[in-house]
mmCIF file of C-alpha atoms in Angstrom:
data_model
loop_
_atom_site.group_PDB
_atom_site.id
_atom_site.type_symbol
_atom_site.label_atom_id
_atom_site.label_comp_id
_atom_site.label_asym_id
_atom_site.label_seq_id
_atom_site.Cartn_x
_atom_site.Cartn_y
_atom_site.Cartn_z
ATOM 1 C CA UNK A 1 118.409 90.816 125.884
ATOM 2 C CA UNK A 2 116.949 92.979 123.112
ATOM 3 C CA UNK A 3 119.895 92.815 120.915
ATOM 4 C CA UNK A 4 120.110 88.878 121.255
ATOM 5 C CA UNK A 5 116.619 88.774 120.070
ATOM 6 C CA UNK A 6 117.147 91.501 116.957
ATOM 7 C CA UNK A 7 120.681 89.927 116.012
ATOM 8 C CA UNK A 8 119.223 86.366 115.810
ATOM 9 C CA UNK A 9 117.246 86.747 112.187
ATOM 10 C CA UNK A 10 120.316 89.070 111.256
ATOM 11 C CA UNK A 11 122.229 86.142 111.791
ATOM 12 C CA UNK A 12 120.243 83.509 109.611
ATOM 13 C CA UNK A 13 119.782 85.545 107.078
ATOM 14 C CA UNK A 14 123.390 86.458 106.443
ATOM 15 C CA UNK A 15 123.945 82.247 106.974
ATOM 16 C CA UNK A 16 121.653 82.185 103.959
ATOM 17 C CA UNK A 17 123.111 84.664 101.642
ATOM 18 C CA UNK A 18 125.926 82.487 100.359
ATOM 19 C CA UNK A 19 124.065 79.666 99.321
ATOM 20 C CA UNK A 20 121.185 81.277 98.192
ATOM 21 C CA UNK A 21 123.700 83.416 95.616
ATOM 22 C CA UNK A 22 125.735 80.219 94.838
ATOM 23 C CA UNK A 23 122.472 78.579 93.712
ATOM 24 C CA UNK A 24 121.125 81.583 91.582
ATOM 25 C CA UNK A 25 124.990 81.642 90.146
ATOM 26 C CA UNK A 26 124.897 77.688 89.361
ATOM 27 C CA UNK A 27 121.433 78.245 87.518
ATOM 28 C CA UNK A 28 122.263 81.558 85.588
ATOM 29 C CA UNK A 29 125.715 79.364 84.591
ATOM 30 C CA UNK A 30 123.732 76.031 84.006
ATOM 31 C CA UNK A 31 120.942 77.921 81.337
ATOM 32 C CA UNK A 32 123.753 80.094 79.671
ATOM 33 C CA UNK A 33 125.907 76.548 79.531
ATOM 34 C CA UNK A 34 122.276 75.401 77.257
ATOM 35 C CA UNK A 35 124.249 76.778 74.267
ATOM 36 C CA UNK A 36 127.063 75.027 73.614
ATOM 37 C CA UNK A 37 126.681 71.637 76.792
ATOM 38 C CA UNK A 38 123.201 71.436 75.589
ATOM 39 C CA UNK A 39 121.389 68.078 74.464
ATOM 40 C CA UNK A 40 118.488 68.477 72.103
ATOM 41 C CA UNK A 41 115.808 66.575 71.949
ATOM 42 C CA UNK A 42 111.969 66.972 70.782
ATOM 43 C CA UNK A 43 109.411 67.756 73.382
ATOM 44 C CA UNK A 44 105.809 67.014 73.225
ATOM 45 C CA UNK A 45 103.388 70.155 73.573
ATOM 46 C CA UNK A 46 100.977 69.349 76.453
ATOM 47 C CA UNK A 47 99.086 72.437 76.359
ATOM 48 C CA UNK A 48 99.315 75.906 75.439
ATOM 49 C CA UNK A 49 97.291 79.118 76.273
ATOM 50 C CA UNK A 50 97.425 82.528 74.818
ATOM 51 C CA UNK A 51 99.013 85.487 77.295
ATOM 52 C CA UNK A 52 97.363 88.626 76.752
ATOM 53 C CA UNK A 53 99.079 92.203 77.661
ATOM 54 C CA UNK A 54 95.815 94.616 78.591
ATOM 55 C CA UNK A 55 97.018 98.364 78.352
ATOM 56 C CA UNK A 56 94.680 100.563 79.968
ATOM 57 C CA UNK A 57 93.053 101.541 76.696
ATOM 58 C CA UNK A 58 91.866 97.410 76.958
ATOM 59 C CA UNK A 59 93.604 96.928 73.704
ATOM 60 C CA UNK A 60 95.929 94.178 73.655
ATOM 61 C CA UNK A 61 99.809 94.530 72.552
ATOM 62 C CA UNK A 62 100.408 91.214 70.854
ATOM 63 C CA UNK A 63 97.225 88.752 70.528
ATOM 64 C CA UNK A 64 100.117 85.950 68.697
ATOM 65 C CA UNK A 65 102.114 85.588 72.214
ATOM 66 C CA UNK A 66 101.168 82.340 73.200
ATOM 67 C CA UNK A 67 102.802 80.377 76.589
ATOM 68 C CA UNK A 68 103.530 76.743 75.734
ATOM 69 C CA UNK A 69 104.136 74.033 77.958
ATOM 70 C CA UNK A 70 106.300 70.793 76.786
ATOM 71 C CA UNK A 71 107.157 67.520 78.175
ATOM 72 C CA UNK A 72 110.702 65.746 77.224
ATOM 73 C CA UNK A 73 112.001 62.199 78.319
ATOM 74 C CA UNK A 74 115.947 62.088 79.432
ATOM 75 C CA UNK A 75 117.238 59.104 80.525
ATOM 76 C CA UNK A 76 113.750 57.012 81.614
ATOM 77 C CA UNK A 77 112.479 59.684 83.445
ATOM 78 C CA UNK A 78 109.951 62.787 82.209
ATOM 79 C CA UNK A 79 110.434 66.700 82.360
ATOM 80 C CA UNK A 80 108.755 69.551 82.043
ATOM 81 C CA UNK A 81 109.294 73.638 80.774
ATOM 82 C CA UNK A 82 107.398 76.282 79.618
ATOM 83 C CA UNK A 83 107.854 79.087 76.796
ATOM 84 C CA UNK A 84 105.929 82.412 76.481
ATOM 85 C CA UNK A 85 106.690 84.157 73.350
ATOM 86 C CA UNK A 86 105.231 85.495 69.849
ATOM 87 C CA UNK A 87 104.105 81.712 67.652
ATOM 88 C CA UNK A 88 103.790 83.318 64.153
ATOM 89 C CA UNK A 89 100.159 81.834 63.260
ATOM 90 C CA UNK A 90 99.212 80.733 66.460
ATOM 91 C CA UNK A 91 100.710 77.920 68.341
ATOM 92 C CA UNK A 92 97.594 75.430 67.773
ATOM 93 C CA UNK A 93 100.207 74.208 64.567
ATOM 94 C CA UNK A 94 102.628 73.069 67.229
ATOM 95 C CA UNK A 95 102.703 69.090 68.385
ATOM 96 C CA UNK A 96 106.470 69.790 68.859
ATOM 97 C CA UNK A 97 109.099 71.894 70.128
ATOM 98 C CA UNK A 98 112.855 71.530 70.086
ATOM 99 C CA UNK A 99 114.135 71.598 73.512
ATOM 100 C CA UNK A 100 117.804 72.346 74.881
ATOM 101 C CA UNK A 101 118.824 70.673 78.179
ATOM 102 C CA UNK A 102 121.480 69.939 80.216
ATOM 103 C CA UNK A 103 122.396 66.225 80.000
ATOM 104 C CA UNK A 104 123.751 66.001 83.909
ATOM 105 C CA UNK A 105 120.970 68.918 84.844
ATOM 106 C CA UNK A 106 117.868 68.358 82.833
ATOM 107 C CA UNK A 107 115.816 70.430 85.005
ATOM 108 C CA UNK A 108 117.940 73.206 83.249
ATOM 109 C CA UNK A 109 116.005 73.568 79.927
ATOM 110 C CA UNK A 110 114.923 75.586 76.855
ATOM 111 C CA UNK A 111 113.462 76.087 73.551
ATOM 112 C CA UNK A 112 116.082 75.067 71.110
ATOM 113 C CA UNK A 113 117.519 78.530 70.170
ATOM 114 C CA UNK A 114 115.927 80.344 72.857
ATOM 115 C CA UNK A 115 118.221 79.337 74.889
ATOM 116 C CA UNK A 116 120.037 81.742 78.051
ATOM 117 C CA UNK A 117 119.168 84.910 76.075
ATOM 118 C CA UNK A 118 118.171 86.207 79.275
ATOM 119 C CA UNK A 119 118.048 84.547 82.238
ATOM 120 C CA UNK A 120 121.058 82.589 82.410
ATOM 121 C CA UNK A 121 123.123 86.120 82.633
ATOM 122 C CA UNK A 122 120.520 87.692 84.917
ATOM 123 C CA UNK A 123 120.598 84.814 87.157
ATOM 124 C CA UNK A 124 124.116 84.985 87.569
ATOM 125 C CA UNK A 125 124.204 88.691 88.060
ATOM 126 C CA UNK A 126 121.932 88.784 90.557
ATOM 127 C CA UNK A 127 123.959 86.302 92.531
ATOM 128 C CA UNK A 128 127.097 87.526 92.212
ATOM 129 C CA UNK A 129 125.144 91.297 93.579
ATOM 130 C CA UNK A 130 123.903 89.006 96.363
ATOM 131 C CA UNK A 131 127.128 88.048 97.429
ATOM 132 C CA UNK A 132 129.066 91.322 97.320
ATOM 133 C CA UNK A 133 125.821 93.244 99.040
ATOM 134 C CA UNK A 134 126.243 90.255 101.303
ATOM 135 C CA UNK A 135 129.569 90.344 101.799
ATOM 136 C CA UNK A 136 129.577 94.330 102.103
ATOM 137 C CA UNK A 137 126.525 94.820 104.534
ATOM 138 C CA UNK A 138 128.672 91.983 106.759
ATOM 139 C CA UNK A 139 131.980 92.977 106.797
ATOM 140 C CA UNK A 140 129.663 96.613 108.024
ATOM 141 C CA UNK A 141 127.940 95.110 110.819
ATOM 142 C CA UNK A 142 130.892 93.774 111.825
ATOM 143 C CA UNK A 143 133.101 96.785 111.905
ATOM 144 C CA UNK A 144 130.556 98.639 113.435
ATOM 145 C CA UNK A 145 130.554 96.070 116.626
ATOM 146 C CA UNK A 146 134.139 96.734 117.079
#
C-alpha cells in the first residue's frame, strides 16, 4: 500500500519529463531559429526602468543597464518582450527598438541582433539534459524492479 502511494508522483512526474524537455527544446530551437527565420519589424517602447546590480560595498556595477519593454503588431494582433542590457546614454532616447520574431511563432522574439546569443542554446541544452536524466533515472527504476 505504501509503495502504491510513493510510486504514484514518481509516475507523473516521469509522464511529464518528455514534454516538458520537448517544449524547452522547441523554444531554445525557435529563439536560435530568430537569426536567420526571423521577421523584423519596429517595436514601440512602452516603458523602461533602470536595473541596478548592488554589491555589498552598495556601489552599483553598471548604472547604464536599463530593462526595456516593447510592443510589436504581427498579423492584426499585438505582442510583447522585454530587453535588459547596457543603453549607451540611457534608454530615455529610445521610442523604438528593432525586434526579431518568428513569423509562425511570434511569441518567440528579440532585439534585432540580440537575438539567441544565449538562451536559445541554453534552452535546448537543458532539454535535451532533461531527457537523457529522464530517460537514465527511468530505464534505473526500472531495472531495479526487476
Amino acid at each position: 500500500m505504501m509503495n502504491a502511494k510513493q510510486s504514484s508522483p514518481n509516475r507523473v512526474l516521469s509522464l511529464l519529463i518528455i514534454p516538458v524537455a520537448i517544449i524547452l527544446i522547441l523554444i531554445g530551437i525557435g529563439y536560435m531559429s530568430l537569426t536567420f527565420a526571423g521577421k523584423v519589424v519596429t517595436a514601440q517602447v512602452t516603458g523602461y526602468e533602470q536595473v541596478m546590480f548592488v554589491n555589498n560595498d552598495d556601489s552599483t556595477r553598471n548604472p547604464s543597464r536599463y530593462k526595456l519593454e516593447y510592443r510589436f503588431t504581427a498579423g492584426e494582433k499585438h505582442y510583447t518582450g522585454s530587453v535588459t542590457r547596457i543603453f549607451e546614454g540611457g534608454s530615455h532616447i529610445r521610442q523604438t527598438i528593432p525586434v526579431r520574431y518568428l513569423f509562425f511563432w511570434p511569441h518567440v522574439n528579440a532585439e534585432d541582433g540580440e537575438t539567441a546569443v544565449f538562451i536559445g542554446p541554453v534552452m535546448a541544452g537543458l532539454g535535451v539534459m532533461v531527457i537523457v536524466f529522464g530517460l537514465r533515472n527511468k530505464s534505473r527504476s526500472q531495472s531495479k524492479s526487476n
